[in-house]
N, C-alpha and C. Protein backbone atom coordinates (compact mmCIF):
# COMPACT_ATOMS: atom_id res chain seq x y z
N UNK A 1 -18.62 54.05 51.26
CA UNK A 1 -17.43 53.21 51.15
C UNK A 1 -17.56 52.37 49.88
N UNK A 2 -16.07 52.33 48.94
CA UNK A 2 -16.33 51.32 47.28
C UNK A 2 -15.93 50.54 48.15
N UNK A 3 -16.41 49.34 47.41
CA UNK A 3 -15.85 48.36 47.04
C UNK A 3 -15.14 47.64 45.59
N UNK A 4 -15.41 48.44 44.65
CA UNK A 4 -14.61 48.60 43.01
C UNK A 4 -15.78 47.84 42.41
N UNK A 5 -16.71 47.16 42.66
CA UNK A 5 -17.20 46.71 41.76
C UNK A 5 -18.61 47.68 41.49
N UNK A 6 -19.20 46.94 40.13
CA UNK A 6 -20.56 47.61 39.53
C UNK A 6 -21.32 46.95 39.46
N UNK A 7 -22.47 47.17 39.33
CA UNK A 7 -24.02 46.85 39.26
C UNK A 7 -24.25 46.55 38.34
N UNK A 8 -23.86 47.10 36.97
CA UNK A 8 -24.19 47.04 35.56
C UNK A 8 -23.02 47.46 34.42
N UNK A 9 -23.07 46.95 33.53
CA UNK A 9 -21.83 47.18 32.22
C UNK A 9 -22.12 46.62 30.84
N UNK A 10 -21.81 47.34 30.04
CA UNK A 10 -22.01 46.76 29.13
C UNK A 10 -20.87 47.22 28.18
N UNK A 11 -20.30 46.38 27.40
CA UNK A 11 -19.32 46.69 26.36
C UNK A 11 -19.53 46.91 24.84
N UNK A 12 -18.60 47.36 24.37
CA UNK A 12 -18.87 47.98 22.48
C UNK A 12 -18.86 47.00 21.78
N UNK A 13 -18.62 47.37 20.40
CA UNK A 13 -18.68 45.89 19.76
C UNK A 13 -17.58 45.00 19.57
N UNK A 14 -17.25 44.15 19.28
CA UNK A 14 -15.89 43.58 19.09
C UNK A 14 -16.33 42.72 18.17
N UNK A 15 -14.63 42.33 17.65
CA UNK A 15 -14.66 41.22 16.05
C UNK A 15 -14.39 39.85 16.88
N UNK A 16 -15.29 39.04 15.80
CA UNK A 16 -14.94 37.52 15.74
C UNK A 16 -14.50 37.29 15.02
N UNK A 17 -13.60 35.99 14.84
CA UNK A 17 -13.15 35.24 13.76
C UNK A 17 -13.16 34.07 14.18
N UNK A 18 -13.75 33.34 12.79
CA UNK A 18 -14.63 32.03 12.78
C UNK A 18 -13.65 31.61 11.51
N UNK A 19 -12.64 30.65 11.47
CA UNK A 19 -12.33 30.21 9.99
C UNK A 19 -13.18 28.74 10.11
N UNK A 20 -13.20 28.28 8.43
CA UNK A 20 -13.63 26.64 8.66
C UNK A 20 -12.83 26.54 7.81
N UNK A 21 -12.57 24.84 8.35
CA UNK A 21 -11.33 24.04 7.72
C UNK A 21 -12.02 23.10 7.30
N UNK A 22 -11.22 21.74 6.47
CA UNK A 22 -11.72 20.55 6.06
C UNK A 22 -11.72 19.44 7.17
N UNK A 23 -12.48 18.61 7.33
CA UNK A 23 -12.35 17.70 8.23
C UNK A 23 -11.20 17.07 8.93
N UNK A 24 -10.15 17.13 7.50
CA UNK A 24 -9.18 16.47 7.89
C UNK A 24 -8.27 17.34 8.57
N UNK A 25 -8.51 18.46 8.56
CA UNK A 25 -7.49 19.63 9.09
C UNK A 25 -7.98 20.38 10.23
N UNK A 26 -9.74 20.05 10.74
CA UNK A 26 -10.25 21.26 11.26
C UNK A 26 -9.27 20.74 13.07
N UNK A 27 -10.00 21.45 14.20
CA UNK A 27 -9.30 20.71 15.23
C UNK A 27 -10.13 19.75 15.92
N UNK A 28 -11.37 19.15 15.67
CA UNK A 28 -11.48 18.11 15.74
C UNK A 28 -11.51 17.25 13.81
N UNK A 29 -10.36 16.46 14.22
CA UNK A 29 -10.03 15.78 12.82
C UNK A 29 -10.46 14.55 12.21
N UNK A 30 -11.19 14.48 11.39
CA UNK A 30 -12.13 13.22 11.15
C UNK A 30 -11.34 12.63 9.93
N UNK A 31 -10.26 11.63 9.96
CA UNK A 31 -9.62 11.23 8.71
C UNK A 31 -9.55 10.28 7.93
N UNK A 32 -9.31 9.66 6.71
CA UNK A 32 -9.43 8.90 6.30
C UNK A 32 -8.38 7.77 6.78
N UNK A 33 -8.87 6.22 7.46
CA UNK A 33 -7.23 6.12 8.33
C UNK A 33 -6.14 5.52 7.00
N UNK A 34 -5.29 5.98 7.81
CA UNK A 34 -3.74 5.61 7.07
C UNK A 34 -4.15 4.49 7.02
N UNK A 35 -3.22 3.70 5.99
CA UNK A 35 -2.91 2.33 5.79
C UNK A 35 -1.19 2.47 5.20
N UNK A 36 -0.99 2.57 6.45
CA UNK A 36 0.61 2.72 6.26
C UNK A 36 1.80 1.33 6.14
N UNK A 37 1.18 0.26 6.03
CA UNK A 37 2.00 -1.18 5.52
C UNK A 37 2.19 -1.55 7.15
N UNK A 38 1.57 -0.75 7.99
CA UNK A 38 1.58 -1.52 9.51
C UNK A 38 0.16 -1.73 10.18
N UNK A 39 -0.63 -1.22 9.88
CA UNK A 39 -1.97 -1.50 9.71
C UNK A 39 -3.10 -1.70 8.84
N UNK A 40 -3.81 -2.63 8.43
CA UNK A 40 -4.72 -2.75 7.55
C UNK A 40 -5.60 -1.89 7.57
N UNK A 41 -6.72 -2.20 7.26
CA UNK A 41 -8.11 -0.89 6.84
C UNK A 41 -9.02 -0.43 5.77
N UNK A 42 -9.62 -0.62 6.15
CA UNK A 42 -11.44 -0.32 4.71
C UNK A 42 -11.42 0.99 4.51
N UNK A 43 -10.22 1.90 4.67
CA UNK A 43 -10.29 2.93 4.14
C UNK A 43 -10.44 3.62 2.90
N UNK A 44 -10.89 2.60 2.05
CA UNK A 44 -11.04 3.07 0.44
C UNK A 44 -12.89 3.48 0.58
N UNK A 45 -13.02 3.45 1.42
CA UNK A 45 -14.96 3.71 1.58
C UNK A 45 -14.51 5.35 1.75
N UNK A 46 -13.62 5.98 2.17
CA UNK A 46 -13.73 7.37 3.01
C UNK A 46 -13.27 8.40 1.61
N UNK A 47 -14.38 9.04 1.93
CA UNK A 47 -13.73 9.92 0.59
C UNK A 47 -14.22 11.65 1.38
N UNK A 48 -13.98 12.70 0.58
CA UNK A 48 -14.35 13.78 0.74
C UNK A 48 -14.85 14.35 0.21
N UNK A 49 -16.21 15.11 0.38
CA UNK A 49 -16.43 16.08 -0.76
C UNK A 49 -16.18 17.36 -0.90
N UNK A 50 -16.73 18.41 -1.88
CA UNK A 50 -15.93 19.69 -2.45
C UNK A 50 -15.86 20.39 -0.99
N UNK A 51 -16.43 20.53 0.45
CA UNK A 51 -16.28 21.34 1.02
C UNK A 51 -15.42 20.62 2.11
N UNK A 52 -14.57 19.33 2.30
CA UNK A 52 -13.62 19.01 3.04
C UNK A 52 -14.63 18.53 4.18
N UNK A 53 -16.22 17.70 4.09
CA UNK A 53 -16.51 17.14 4.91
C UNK A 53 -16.10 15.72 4.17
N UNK A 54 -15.92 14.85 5.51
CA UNK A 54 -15.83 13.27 4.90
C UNK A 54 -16.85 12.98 4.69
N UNK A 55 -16.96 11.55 4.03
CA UNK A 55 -18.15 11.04 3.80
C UNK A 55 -17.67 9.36 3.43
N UNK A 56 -18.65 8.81 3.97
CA UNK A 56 -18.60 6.95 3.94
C UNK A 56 -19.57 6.53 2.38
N UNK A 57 -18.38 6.10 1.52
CA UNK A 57 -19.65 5.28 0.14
C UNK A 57 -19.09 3.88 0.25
N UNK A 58 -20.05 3.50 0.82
CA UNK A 58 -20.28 1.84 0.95
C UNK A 58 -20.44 1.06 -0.46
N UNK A 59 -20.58 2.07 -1.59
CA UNK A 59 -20.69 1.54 -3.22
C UNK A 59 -19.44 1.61 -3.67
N UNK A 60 -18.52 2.54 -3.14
CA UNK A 60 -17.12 2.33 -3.77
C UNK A 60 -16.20 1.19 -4.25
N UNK A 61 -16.15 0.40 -3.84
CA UNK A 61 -15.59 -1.11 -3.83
C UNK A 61 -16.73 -1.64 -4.33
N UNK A 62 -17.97 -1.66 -5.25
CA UNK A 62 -18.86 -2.52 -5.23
C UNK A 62 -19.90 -2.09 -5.85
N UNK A 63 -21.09 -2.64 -5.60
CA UNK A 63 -22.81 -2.04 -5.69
C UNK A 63 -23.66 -2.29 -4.94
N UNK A 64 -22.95 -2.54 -3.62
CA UNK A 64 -23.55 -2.65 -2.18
C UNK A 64 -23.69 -3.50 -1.35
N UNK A 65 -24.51 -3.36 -0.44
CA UNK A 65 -24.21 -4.93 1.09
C UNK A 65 -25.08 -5.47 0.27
N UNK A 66 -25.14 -6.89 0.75
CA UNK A 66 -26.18 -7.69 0.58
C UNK A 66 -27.19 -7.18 1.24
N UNK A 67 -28.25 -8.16 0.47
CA UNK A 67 -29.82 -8.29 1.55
C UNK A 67 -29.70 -8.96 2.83
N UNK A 68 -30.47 -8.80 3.81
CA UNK A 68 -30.15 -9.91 5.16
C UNK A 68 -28.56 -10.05 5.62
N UNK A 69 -27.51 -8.91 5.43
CA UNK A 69 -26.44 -8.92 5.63
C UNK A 69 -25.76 -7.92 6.87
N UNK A 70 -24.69 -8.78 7.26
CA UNK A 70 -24.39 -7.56 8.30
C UNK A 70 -22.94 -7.31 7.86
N UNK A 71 -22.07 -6.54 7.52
CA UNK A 71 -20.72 -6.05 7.03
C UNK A 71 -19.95 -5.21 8.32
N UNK A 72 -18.28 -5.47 8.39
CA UNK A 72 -18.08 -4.71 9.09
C UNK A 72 -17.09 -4.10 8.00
N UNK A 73 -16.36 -2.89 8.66
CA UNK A 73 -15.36 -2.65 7.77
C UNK A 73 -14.57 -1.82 9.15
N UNK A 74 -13.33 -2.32 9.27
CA UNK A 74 -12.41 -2.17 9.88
C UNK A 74 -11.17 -0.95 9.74
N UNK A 75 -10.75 -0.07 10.66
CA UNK A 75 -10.08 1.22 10.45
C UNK A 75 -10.76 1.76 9.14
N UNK A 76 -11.78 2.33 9.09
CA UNK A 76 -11.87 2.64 8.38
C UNK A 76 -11.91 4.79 8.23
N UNK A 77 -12.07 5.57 9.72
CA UNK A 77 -11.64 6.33 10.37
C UNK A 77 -10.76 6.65 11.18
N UNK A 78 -9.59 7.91 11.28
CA UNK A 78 -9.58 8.14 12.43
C UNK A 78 -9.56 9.36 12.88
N UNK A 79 -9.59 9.48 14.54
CA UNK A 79 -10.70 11.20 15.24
C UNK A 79 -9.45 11.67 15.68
N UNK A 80 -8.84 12.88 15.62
CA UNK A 80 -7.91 13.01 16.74
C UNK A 80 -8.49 14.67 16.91
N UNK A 81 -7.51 15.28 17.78
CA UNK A 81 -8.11 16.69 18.27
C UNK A 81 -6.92 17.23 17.87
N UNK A 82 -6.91 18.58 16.78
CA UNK A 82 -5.10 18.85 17.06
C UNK A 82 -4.97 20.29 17.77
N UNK A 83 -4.35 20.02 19.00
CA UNK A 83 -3.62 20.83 19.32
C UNK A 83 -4.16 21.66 20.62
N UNK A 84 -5.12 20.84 20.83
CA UNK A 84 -6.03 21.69 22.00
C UNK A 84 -7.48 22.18 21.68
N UNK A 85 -8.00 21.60 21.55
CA UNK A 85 -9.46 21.95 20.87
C UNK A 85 -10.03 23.15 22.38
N UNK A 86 -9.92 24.64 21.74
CA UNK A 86 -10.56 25.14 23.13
C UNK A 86 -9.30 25.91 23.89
N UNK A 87 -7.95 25.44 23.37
CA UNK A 87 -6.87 26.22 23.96
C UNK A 87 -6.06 27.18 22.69
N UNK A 88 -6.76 28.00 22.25
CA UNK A 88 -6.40 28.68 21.19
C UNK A 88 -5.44 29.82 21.51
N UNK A 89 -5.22 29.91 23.21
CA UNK A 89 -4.71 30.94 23.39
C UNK A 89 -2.45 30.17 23.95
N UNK A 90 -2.87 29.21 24.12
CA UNK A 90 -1.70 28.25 24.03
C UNK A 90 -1.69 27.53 23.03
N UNK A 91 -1.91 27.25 21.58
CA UNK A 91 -1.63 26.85 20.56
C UNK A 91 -0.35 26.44 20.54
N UNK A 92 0.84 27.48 21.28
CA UNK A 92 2.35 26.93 20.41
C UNK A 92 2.73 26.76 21.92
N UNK A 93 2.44 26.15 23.03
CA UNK A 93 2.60 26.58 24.59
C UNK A 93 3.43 24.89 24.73
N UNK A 94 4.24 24.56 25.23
CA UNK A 94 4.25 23.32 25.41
C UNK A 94 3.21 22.53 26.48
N UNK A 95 2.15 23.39 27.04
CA UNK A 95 0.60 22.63 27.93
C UNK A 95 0.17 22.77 27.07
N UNK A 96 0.09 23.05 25.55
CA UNK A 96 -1.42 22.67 25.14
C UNK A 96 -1.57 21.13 25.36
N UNK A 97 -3.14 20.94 25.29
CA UNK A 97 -3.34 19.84 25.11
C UNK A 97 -4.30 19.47 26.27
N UNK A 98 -5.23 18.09 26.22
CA UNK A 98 -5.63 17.60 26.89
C UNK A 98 -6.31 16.06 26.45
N UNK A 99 -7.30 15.88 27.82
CA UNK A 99 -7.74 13.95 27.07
C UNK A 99 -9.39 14.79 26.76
N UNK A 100 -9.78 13.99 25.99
CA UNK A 100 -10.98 14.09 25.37
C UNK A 100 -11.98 13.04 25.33
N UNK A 101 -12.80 13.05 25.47
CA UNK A 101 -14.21 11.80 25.67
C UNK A 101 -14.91 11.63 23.95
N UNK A 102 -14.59 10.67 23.35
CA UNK A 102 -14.98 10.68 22.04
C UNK A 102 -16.16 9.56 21.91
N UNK A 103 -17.50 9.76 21.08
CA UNK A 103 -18.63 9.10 21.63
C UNK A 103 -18.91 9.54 19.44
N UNK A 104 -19.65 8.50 19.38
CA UNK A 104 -20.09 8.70 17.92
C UNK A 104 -21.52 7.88 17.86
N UNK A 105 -22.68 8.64 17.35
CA UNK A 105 -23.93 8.33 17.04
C UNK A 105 -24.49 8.58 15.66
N UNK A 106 -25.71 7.05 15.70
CA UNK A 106 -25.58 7.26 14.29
C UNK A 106 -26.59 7.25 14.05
N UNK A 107 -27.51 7.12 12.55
CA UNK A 107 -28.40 6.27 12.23
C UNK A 107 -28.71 4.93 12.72
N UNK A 108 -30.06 4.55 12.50
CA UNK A 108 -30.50 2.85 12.18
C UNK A 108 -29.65 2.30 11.41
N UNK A 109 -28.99 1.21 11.55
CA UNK A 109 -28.42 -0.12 10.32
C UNK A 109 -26.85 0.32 10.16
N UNK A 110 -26.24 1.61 10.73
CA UNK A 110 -25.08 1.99 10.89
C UNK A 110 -24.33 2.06 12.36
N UNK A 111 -23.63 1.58 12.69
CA UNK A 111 -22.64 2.14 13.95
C UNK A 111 -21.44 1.97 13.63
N UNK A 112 -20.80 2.75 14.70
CA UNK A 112 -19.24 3.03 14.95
C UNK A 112 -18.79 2.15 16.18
N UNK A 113 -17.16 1.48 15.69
CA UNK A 113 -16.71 0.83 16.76
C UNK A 113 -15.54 1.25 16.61
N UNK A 114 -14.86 1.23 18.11
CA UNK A 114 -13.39 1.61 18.10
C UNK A 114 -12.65 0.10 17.79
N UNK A 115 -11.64 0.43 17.23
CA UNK A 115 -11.01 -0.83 16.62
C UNK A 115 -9.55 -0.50 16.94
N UNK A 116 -8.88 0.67 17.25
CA UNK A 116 -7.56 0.99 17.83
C UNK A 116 -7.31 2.12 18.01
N UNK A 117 -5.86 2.58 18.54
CA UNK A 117 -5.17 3.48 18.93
C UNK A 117 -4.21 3.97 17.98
N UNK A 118 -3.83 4.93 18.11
CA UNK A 118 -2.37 5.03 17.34
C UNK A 118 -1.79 6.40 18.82
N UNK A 119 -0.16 6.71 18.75
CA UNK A 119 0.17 7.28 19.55
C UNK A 119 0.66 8.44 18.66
N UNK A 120 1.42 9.50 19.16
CA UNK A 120 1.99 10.92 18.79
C UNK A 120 2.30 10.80 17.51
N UNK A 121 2.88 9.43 17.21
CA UNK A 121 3.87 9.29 16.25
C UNK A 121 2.96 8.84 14.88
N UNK A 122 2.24 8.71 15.13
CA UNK A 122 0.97 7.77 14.33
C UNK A 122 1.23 6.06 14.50
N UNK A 123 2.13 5.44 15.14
CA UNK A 123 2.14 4.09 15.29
C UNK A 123 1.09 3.67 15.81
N UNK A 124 0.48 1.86 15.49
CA UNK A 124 -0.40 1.65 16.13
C UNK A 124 -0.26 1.61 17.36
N UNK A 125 -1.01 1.23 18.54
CA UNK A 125 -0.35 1.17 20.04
C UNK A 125 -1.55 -0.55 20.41
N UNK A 126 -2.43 -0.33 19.73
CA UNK A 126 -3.31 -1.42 20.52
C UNK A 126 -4.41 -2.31 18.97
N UNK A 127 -5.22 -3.01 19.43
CA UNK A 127 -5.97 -3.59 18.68
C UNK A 127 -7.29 -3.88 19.51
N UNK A 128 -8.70 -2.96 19.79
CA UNK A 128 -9.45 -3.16 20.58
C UNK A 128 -10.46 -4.07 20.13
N UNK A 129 -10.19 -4.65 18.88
CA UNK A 129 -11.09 -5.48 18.50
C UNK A 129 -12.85 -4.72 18.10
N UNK A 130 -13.92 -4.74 18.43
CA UNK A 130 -15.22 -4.18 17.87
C UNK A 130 -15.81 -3.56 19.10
N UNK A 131 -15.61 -2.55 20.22
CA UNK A 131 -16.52 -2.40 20.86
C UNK A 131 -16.61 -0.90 20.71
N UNK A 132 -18.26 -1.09 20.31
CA UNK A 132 -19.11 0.20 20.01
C UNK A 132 -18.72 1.36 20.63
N UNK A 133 -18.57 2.24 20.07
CA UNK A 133 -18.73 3.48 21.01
C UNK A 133 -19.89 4.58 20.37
N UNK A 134 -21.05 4.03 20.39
CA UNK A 134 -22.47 4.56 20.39
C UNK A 134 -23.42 4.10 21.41
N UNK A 135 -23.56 5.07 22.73
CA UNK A 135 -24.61 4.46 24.36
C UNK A 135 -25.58 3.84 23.85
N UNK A 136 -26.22 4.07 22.90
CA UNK A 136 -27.52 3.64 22.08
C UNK A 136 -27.09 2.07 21.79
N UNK A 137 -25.68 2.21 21.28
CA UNK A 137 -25.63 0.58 20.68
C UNK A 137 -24.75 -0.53 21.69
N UNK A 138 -25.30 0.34 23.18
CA UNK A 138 -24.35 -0.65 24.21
C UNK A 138 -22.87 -0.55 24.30
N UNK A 139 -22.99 0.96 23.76
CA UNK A 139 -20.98 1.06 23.59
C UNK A 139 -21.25 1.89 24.87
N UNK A 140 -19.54 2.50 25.03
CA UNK A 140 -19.61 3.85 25.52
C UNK A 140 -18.66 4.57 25.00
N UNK A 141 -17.80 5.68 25.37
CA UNK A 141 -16.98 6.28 24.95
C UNK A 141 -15.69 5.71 24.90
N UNK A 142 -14.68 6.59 24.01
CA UNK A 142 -13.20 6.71 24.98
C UNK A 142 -12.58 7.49 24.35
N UNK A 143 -11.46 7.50 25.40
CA UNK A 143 -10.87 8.78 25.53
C UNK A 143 -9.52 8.54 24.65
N UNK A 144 -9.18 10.28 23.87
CA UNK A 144 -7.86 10.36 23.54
C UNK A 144 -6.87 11.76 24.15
N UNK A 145 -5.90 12.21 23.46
CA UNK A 145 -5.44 12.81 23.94
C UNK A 145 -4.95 13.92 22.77
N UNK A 146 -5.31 15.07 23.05
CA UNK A 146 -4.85 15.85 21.92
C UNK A 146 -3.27 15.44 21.38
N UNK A 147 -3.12 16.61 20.17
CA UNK A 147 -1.46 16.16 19.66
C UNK A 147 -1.23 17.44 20.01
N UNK A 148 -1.05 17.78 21.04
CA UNK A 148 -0.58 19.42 21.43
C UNK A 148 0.86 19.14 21.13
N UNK A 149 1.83 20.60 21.72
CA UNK A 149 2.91 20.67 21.25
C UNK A 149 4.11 19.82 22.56
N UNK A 150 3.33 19.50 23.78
CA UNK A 150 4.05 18.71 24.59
C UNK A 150 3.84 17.49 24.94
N UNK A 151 2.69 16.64 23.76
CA UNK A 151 2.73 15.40 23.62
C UNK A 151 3.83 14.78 23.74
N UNK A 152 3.71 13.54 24.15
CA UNK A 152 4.36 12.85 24.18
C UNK A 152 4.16 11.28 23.43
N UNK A 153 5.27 10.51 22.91
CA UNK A 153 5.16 9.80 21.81
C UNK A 153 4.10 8.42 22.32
N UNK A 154 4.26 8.13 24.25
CA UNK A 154 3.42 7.46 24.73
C UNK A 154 1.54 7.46 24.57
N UNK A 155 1.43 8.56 24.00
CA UNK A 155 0.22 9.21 24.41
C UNK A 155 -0.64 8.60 23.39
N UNK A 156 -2.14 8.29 23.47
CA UNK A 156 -2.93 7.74 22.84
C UNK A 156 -3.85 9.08 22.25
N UNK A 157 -3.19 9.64 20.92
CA UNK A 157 -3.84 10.66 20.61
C UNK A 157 -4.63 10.86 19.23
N UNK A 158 -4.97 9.25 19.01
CA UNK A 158 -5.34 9.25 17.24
C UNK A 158 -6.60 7.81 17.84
N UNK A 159 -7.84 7.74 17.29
CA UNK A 159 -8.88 6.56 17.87
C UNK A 159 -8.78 6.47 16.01
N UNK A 160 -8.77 4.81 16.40
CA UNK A 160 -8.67 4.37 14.83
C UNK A 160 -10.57 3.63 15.27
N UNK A 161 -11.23 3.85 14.07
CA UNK A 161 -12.64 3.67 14.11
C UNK A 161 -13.47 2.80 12.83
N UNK A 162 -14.02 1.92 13.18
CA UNK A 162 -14.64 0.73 12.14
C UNK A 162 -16.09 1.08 12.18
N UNK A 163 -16.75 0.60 11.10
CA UNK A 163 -17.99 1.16 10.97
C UNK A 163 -18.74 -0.75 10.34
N UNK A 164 -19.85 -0.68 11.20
CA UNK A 164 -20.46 -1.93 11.11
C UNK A 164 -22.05 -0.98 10.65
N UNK A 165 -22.26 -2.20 9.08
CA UNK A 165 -23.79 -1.93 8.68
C UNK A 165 -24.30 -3.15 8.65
N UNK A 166 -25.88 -3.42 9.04
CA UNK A 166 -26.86 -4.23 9.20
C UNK A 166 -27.67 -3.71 8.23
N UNK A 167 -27.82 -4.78 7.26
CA UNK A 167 -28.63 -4.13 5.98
C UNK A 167 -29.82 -3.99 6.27
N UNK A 168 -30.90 -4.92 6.91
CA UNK A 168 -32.03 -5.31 7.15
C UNK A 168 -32.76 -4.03 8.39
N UNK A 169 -31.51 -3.32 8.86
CA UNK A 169 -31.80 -2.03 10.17
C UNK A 169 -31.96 -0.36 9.40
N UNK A 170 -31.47 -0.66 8.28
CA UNK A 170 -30.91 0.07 7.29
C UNK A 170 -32.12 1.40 7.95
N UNK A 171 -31.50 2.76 8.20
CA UNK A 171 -32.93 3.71 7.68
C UNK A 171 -32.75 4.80 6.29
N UNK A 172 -33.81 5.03 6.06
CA UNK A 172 -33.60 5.67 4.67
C UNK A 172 -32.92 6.91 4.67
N UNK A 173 -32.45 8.27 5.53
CA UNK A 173 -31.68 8.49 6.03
C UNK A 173 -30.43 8.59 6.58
N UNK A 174 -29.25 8.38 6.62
CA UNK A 174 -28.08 7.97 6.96
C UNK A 174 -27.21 9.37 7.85
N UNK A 175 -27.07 8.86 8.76
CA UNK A 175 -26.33 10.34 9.23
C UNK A 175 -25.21 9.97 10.28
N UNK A 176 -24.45 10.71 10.75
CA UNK A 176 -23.32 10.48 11.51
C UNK A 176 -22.85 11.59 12.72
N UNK A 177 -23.09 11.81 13.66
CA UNK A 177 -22.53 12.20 14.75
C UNK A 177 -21.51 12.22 15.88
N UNK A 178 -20.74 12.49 15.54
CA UNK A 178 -19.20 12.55 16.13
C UNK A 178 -18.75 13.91 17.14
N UNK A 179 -18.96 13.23 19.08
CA UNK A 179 -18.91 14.21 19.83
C UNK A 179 -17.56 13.74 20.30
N UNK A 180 -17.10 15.27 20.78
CA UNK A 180 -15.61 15.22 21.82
C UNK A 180 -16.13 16.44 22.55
N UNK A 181 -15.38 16.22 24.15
CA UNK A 181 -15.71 16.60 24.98
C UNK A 181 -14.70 16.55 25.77
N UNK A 182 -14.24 18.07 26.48
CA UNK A 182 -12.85 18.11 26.58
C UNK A 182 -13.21 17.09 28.20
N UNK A 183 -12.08 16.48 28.65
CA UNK A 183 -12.51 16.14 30.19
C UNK A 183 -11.27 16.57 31.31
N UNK A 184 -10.11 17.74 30.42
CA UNK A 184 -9.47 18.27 31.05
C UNK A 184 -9.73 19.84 31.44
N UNK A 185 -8.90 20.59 32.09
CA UNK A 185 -9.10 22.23 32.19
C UNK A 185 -8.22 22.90 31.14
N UNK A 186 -8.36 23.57 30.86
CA UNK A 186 -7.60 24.16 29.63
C UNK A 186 -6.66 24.78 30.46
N UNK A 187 -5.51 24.87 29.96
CA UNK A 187 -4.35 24.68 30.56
C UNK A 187 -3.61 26.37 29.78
């Protein structure tokens, strides 16, 4: 008597496709934040280099922090997910989309703090003031919401992000880690 199933299988070869994009375009989006005449921002630190990763120069405006100094610099990122990070097969679906757990780790003498929201539209929505979102630095996460195609203009789908340096923590090293983590089902 079957029952339809097998014991063992194995399949032929098949193609992948892997494109890479620039930070600012890939689908998790790391950007330089707007300073659109409705929000301020230290976004003149964010620049890019030839392969479309960002990058933070704290010398740009200057020739550096002080000694014994602690600096913040305010919006100076922001993370969003476009379009479904993970739902590639609903891309143009009006469910794409979902919320996402956004957590950023860093070096010594560097962290990340969330400092606001923006919604669908890119408006601001909030002002969270400095709290970390690195577990290491007593932060924790938070969550946004992709810009899928059935967003909505309510939706908190852009984390505007400030970056605080402690000169004296400084390590010789500098690096940056930026996780998202879907916390919906793909739809």
């Amino acid at each position: 008597m079957g029952t339809g199933a097998f014991s063992q299988a194995a399949s032929g070869k098949r193609d992948v496709t892997v494109t890479t994009s620039s930070d600012e375009n890939a689908m998790l989006q790391l950007k330089e934040a707007q300073d659109d005449d409705s929000w301020g921002g230290d976004s003149g630190f964010v620049s890019y280099d030839s392969d479309g990763k960002i990058q933070f120069d704290i010398e740009t405006n200057g020739a550096g922090v002080n000694p014994d100094s602690t600096y913040y610099f305010d919006d100076i990122l922001e993370i969003g997910v476009e379009g479904g990070l993970g739902s590639a097969t609903n891309q143009n679906s009006a469910n794409t989309g979902g919320q996402y757990e956004i957590t950023i780790e860093s070096a010594p003498g560097i962290a990340f703090y969330k400092s606001g929201h923006k919604d669908f539209h890119g408006n601001v929505t909030d002002n969270d003031g400095r709290e970390p979102l690195d577990p290491v630095d007593g932060g924790s996460d938070d969550t946004i919401n992709s810009r899928g195609k059935g967003s909505s203009a309510s939706q908190i789908t852009e984390l505007l992000v400030g970056m605080r340096v402690i000169e004296d923590d400084l390590a010789d090293d500098l690096w940056v880690k930026i996780n998202a983590k879907r916390l919906t089902s793909v739809q």
